[in-house]
Short mmCIF file of C-alpha atoms in Angstrom, two decimals:
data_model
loop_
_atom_site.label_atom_id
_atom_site.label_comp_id
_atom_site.label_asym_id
_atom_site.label_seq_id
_atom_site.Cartn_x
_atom_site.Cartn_y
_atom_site.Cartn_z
CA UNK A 26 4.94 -7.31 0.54
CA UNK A 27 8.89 -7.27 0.40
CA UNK A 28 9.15 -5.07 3.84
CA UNK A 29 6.45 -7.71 5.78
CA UNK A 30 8.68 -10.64 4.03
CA UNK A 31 11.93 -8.83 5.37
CA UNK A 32 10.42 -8.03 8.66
CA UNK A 33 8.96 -12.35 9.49
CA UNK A 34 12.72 -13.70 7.92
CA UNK A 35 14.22 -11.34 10.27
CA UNK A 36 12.05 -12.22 12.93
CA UNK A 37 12.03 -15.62 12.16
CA UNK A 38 16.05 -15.56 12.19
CA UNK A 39 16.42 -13.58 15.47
CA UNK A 40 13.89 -16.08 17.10
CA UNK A 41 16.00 -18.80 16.03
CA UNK A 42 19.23 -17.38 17.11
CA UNK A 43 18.20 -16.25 20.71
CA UNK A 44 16.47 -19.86 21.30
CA UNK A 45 20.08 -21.35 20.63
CA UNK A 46 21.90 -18.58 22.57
CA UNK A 47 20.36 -18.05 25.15
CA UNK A 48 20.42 -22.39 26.09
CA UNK A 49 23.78 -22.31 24.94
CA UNK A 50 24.79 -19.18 27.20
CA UNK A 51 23.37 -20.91 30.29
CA UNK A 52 25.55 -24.25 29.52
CA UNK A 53 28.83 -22.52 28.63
CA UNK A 54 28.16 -20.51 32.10
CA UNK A 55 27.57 -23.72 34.09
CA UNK A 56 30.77 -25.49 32.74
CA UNK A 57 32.73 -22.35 33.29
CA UNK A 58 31.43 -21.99 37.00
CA UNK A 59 32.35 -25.96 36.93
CA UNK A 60 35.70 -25.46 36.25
CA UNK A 61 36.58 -22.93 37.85
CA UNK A 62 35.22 -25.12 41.34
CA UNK A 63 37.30 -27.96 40.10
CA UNK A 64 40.48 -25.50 39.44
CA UNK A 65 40.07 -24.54 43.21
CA UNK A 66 39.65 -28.23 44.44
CA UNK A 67 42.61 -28.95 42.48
CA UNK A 68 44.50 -25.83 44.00
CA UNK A 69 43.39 -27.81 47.62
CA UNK A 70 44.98 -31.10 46.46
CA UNK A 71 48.09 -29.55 45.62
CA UNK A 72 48.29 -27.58 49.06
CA UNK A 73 47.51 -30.49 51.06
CA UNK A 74 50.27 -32.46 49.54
CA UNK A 75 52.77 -29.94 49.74
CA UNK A 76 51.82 -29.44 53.40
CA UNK A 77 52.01 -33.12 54.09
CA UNK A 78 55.07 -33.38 53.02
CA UNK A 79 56.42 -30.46 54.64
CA UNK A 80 54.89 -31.83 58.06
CA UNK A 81 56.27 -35.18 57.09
CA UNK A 82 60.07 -33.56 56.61
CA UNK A 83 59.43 -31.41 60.00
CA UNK A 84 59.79 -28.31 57.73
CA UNK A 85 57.62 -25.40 58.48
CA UNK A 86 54.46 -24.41 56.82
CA UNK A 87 54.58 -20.66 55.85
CA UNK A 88 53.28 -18.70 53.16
CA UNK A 89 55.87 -19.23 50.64
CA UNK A 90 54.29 -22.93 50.38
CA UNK A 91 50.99 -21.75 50.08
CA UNK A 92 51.65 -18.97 47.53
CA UNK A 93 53.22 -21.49 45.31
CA UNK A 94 49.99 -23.13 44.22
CA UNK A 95 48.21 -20.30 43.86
CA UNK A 96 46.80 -17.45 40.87
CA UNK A 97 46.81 -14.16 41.30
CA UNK A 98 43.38 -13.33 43.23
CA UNK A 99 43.54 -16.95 44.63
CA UNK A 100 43.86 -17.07 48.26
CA UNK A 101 44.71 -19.52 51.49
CA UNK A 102 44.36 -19.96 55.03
CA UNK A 103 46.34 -22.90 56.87
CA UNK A 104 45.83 -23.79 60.83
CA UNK A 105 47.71 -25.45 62.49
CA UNK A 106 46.78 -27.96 64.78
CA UNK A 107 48.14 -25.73 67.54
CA UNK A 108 45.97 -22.92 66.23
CA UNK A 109 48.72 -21.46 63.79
CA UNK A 110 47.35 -19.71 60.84
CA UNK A 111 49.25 -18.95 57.79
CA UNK A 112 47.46 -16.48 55.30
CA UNK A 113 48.47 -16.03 51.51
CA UNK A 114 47.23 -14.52 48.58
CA UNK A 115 43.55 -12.65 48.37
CA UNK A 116 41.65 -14.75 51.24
CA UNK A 117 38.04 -14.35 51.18
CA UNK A 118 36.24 -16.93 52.99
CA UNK A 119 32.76 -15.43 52.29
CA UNK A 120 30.72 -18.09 50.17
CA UNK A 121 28.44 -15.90 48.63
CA UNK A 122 31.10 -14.00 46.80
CA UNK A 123 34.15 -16.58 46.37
CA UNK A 124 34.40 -19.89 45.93
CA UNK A 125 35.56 -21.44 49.06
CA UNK A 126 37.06 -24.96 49.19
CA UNK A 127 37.34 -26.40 52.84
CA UNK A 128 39.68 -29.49 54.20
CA UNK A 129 41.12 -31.63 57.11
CA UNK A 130 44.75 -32.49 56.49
CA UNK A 131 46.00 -35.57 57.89
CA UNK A 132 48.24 -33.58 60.59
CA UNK A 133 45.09 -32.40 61.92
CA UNK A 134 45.05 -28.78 60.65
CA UNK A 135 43.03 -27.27 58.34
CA UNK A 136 43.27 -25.73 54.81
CA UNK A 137 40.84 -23.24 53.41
CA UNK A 138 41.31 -22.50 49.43
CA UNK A 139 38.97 -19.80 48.08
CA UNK A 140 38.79 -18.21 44.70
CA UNK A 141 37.13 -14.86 43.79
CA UNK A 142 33.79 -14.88 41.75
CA UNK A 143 34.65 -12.14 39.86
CA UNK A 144 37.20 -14.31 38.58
CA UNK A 145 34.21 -16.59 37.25
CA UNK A 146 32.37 -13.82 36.03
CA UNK A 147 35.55 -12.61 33.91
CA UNK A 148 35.65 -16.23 32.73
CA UNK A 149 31.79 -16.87 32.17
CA UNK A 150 31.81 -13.38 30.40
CA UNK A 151 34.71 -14.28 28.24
CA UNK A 152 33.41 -17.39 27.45
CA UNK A 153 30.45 -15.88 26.25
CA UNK A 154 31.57 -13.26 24.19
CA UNK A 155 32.29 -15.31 21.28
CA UNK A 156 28.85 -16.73 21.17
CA UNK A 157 27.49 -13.36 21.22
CA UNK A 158 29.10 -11.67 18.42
CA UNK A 159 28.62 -15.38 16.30
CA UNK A 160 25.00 -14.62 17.27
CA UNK A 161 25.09 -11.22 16.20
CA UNK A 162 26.88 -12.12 12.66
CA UNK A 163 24.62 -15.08 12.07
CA UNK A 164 21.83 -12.31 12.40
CA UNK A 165 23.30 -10.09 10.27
CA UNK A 166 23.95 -12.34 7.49
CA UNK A 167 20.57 -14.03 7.97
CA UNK A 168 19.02 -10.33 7.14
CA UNK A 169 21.28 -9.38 4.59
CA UNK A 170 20.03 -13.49 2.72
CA UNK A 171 16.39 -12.46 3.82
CA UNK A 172 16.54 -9.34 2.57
CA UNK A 173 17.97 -11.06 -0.82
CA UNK A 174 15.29 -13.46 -0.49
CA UNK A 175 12.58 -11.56 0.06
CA UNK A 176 13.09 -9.28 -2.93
CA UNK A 177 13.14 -12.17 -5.24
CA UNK A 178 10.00 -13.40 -4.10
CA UNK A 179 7.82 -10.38 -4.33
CA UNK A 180 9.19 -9.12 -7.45
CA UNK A 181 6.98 -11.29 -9.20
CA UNK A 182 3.96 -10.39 -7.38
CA UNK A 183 5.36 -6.44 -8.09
CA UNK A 184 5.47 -7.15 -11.41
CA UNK A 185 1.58 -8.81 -11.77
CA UNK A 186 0.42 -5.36 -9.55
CA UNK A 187 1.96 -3.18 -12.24
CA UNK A 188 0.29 -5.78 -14.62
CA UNK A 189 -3.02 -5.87 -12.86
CA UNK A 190 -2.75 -1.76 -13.13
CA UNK A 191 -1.90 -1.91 -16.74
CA UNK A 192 -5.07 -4.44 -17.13
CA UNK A 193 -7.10 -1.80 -15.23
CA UNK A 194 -6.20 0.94 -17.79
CA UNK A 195 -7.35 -1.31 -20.59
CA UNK A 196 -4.08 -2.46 -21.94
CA UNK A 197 -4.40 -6.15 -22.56
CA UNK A 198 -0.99 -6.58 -23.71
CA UNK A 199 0.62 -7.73 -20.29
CA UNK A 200 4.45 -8.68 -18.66
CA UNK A 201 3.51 -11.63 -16.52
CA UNK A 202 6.30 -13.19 -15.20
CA UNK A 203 6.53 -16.75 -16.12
CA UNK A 204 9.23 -18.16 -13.90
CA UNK A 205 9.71 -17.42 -9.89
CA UNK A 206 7.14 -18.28 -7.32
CA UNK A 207 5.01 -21.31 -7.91
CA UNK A 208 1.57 -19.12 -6.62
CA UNK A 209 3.02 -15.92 -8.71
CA UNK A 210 3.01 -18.09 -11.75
CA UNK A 211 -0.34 -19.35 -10.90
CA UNK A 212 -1.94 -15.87 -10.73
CA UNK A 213 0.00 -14.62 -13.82
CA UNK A 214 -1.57 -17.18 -15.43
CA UNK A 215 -4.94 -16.72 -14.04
CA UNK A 216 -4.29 -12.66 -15.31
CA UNK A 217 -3.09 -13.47 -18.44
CA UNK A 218 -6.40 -15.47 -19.19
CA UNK A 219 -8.70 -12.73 -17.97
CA UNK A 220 -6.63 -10.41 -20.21
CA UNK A 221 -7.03 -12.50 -22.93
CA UNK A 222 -10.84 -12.55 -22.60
CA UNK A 223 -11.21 -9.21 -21.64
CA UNK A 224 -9.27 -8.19 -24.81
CA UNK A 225 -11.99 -10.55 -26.62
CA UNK A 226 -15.29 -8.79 -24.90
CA UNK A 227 -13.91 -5.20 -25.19
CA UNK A 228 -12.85 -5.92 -28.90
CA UNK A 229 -16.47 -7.64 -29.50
CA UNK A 230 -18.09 -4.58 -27.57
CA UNK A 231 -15.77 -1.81 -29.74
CA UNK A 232 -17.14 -3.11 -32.96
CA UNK A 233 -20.52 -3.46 -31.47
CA UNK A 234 -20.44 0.20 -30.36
CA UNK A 235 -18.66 1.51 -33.78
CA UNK A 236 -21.43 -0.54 -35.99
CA UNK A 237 -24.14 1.39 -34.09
CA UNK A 238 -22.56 4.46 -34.12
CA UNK A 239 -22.34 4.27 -37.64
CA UNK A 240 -26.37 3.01 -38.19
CA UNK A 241 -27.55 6.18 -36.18
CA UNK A 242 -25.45 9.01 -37.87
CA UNK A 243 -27.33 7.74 -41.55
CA UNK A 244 -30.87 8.00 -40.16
CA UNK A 245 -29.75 11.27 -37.64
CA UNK A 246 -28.28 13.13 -40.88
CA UNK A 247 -31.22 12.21 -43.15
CA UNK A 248 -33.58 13.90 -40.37
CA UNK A 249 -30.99 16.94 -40.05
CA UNK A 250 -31.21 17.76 -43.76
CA UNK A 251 -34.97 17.25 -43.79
CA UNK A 252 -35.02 20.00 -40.63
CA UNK A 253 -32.77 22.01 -42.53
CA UNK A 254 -35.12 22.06 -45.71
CA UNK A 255 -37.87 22.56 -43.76
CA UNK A 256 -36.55 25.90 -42.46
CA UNK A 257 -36.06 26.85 -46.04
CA UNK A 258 -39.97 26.04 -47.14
CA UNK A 259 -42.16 29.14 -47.98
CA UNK A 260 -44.88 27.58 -46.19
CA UNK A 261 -42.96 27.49 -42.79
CA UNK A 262 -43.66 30.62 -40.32
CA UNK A 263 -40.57 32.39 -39.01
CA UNK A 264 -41.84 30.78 -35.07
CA UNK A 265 -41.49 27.54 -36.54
CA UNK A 266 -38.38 27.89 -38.34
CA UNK A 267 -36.92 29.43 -35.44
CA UNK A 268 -37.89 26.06 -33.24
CA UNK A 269 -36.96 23.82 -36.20
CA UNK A 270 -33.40 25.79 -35.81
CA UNK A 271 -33.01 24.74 -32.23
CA UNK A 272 -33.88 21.11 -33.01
CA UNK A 273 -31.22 21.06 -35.32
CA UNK A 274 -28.80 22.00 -33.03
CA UNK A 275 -30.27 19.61 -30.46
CA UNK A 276 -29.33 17.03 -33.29
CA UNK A 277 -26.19 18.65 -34.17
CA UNK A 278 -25.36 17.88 -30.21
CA UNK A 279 -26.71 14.65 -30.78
CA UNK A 280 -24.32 13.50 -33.71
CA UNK A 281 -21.46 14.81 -31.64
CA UNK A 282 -22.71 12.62 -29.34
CA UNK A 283 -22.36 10.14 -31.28
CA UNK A 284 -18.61 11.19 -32.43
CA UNK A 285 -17.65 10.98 -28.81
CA UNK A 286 -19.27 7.74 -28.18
CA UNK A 287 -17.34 6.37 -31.64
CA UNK A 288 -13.92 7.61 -30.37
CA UNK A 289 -14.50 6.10 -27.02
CA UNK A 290 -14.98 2.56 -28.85
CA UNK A 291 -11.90 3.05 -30.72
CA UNK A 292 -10.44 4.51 -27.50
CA UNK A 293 -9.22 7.85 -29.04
CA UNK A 294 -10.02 10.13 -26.07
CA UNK A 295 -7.35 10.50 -23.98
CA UNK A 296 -5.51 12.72 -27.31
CA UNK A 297 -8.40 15.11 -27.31
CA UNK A 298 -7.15 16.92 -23.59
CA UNK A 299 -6.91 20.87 -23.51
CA UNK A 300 -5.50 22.88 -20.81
CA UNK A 301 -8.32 25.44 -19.75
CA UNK A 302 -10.21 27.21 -16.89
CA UNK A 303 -12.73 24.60 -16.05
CA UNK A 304 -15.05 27.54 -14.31
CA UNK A 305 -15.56 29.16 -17.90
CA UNK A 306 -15.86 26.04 -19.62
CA UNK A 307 -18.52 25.07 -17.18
CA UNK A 308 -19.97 28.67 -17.72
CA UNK A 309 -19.96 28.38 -21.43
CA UNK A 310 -22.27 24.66 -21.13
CA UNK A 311 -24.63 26.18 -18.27
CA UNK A 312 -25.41 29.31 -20.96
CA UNK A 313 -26.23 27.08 -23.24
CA UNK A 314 -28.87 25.49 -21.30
CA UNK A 315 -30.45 28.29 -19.62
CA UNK A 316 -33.07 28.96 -22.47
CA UNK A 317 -34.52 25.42 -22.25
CA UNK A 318 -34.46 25.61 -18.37
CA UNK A 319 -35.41 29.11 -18.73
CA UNK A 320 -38.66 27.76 -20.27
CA UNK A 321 -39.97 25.89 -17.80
CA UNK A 322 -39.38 28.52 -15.36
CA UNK A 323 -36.30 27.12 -13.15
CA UNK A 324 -32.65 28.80 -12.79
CA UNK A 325 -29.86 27.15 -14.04
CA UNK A 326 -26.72 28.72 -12.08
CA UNK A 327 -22.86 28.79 -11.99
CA UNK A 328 -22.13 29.30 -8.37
CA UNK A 329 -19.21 31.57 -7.89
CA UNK A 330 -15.84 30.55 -8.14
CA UNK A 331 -12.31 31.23 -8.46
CA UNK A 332 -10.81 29.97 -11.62
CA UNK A 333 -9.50 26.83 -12.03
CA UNK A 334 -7.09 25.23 -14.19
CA UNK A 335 -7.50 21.77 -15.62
CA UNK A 336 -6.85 19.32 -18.49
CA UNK A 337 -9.55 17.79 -19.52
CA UNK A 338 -10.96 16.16 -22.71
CA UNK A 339 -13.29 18.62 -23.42
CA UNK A 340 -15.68 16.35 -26.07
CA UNK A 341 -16.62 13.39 -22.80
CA UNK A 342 -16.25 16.25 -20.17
CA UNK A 343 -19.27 18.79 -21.83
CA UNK A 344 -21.38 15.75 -22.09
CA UNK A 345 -21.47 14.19 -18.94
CA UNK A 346 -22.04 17.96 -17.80
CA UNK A 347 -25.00 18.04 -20.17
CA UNK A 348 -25.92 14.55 -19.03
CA UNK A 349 -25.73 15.84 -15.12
CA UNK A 350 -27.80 18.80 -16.01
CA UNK A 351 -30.29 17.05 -18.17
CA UNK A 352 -31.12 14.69 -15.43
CA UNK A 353 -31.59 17.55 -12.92
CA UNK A 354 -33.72 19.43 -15.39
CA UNK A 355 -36.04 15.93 -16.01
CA UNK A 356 -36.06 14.97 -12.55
CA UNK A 357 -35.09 17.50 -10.00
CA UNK A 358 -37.20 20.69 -8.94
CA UNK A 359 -35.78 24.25 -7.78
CA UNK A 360 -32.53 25.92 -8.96
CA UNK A 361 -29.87 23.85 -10.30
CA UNK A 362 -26.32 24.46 -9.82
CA UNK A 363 -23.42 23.75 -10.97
CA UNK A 364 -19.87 24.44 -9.38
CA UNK A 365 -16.20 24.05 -9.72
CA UNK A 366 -13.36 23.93 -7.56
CA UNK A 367 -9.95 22.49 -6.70
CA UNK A 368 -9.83 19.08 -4.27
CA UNK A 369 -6.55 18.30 -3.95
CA UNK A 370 -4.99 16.33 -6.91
CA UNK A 371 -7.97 17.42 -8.99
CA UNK A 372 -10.68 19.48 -9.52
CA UNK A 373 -14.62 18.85 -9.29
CA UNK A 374 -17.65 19.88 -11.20
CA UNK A 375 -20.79 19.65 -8.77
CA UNK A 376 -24.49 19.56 -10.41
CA UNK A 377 -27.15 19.83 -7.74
CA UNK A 378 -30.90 20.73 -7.75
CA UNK A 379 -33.41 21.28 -4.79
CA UNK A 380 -35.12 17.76 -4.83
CA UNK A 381 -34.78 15.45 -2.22
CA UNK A 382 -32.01 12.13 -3.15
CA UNK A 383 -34.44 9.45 -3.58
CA UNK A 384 -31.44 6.69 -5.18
CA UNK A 385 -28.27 5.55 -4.15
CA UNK A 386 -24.80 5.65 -6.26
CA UNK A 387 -26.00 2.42 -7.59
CA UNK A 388 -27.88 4.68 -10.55
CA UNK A 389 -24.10 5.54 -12.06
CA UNK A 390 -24.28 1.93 -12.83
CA UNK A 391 -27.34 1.06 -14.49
CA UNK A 392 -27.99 0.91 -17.99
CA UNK A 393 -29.65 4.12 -19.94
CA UNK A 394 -32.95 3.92 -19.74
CA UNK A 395 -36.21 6.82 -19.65
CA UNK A 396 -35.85 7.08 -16.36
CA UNK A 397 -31.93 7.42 -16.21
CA UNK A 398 -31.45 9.07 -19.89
CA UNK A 399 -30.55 12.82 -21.06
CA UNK A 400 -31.74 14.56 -24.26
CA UNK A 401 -28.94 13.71 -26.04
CA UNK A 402 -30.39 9.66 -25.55
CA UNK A 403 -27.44 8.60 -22.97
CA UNK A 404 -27.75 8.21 -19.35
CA UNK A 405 -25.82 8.47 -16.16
CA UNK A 406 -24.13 4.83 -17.07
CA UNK A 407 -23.10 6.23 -19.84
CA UNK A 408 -21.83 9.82 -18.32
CA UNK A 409 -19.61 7.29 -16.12
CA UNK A 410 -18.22 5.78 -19.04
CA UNK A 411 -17.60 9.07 -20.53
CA UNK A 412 -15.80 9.99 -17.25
CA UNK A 413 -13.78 7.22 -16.48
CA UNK A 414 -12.26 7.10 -20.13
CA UNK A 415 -11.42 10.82 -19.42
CA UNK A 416 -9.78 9.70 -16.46
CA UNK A 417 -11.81 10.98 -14.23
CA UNK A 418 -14.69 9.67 -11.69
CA UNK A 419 -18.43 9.80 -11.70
CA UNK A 420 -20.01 9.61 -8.26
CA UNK A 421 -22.99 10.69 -6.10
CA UNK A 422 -22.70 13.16 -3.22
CA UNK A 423 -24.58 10.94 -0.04
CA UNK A 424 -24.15 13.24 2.33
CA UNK A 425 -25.94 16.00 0.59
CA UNK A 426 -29.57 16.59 1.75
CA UNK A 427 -30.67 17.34 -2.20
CA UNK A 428 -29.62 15.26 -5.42
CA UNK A 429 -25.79 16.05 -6.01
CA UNK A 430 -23.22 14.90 -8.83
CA UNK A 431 -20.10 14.98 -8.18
CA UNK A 432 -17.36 14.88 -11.55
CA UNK A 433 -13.98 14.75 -10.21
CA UNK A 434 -11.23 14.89 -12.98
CA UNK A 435 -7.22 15.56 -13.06
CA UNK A 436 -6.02 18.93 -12.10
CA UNK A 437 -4.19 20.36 -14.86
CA UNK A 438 -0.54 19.97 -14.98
#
């Protein structure tokens, strides 16, 4: 905003300047020219006295009397009425590039004064040369006040963009400026309001989130222990115990769940990072579901990559994982696979299966539902949460044939 400001006040100002310059040029030229014709016709006056008077006292006309009215690159031509001539100083009787100045003296004769234009160029030019460099300081200072100008009218609106960023990383506790430009002060006002109720729904929403956290870790627990016991009854075959055991960890995944979705409410998340190879990492989640994909006879895959380095919260970042894979496993068909790798400022996680895309990006949106959730009871809305308050972004790959996530997330530092 500050460069366009600079760039119209020193438009503005130039505009300005040349539209009374260039005017003013053309009228200081005209009275220049203007004078310099009436120094010549005066120049005529005073030779056609003198040679009056010298005709008058019978004294000859030669070019001593016409030299003495005359300047340097002046120039004179006398006949007499006999057909004398008398030349002095730089004659040039050509009109087009002197000024030439033509009479009839009373003794019949004639007098020719003529003055060089390159004389009245040298004049015009001089005359003009002031108004030029006034034109060019009167620029210059009108940038150097613009530039002064300008910076105290977009600092404000710098200062609500940092705010506006600050808003967007959920801190509600803003620097509006309060003083400055009449429309800056409107719109810090505006922000500070939507901070104010934002801070309001987002508190509202944390202790909604928190208070439901808490009511599903009492029943989740209760059922874990009961599991637990179960596995320990003489009555229970080792098949069964062995299933109960993986249900327990299904809850155990669950509960941390759970955690994750508490310490996002209290926003906690962004402490949890870990600098690691994201390609193991992603290795370590795929193992873990290949079993349960294993059973219904589909490949889960890590595609091959290089290593890559990232810091990521690792608690937000395995879940949406397990979120992206669930949802291939529920709704895709064929192989799914999942892939890392380094896009410039950060690094990706891809999960893709071999069904055809039937939805749009607009399914990152929605609210968890069947047809959206994951076994661990959150869906993709959720997995975006989980993203974005690991700093990351959720989205879906459109110009892939088949159904492709795409989790970017920071590279590691």
């Amino acid at each position: 905003m500050r460069e366009r400001l600079i760039g119209i006040l020193v438009v503005l100002i130039v505009g300005v300047v040349v539209l009374y310059a260039v005017p003013r040029a053309y009228f200081t030229a005209d009275l220049v020219r203007d004078h310099e014709t009436l120094t010549v016709d005066l120049t005529a006056d005073v030779l056609e006295a003198r040679i009056e008077s010298r005709v008058l006292s019978g004294a000859p006309i030669d070019r001593d009397t016409l030299e003495s009215a005359l300047d340097g690159t002046d120039g004179a031509r006398y006949v007499a009425p006999d057909g004398t001539a008398v030349v002095a100083g730089q004659l040039d009787d050509d009109t087009d590039s002197a000024i030439v100045e033509t009479r009839r003296t009373d003794d019949g004769g004639t007098l020719m004064v003529t003055r060089d234009r390159s004389v009245v160029t040298a004049e015009v030019e001089n005359a003009l040369l002031p108004l030029i460099v006034l034109g060019v300081l009167l620029a210059s200072l009108a940038c150097a006040i613009g530039y002064v100008v300008a910076g105290r009218m977009s600092r404000p609106f710098d200062r609500l963009a940092l705010a506006a960023g600050e808003l967007g990383r959920g801190n509600f506790e803003l620097d509006l400026p309060r003083r400055g430009v009449p429309e800056a002060q409107a719109i810090s006002e505006a922000l500070g309001t939507a901070a104010s109720r934002l801070d309001e729904l987002v508190r509202r929403e944390r202790e909604f989130a928190v208070n439901a956290s808490h009511q599903l870790r009492t029943p989740i627990t209760a059922l874990r222990l009961e599991l637990e016991d179960l596995t320990y009854w003489p009555e229970t075959t080792p098949e069964v115990a062995d299933q109960v055991r993986r249900s327990i960890g299904e809850i155990d995944r669950l509960t941390a769940s759970i955690d994750d979705l508490l310490d996002l409410a209290r926003r906690q998340r962004h402490g949890d990072q870990v600098d690691l190879d994201l390609t193991d990492f992603v290795t370590d989640t795929v193992q873990r579901w290949q079993r349960r994909v294993g059973d219904e006879h589909r490949d889960i895959v890590v595609e091959d990559s290089a290593p890559v380095r990232a810091v990521i919260a690792t608690g937000p970042v395995a879940q949406v994982v397990d979120i992206l894979i669930e949802n291939a496993r529920q709704h895709g068909i064929g192989t799914i696979t999942v892939a890392t790798r380094e896009v410039g400022d950060g690094v990706e996680v891809r999960v893709r299966d071999e069904g055809r895309r039937s939805f749009g990006s607009e399914i990152l949106r929605q609210n968890a539902g069947p047809g959206n959730g994951s076994g661990a009871g959150v869906g993709l809305a959720v997995a975006t949460e989980l993203t974005e308050a690991a700093g990351g972004r959720l989205s879906l790959d459109e110009a892939s044939a088949t159904t492709c996530f795409v989790l970017l997330l920071p590279a590691g530092r």
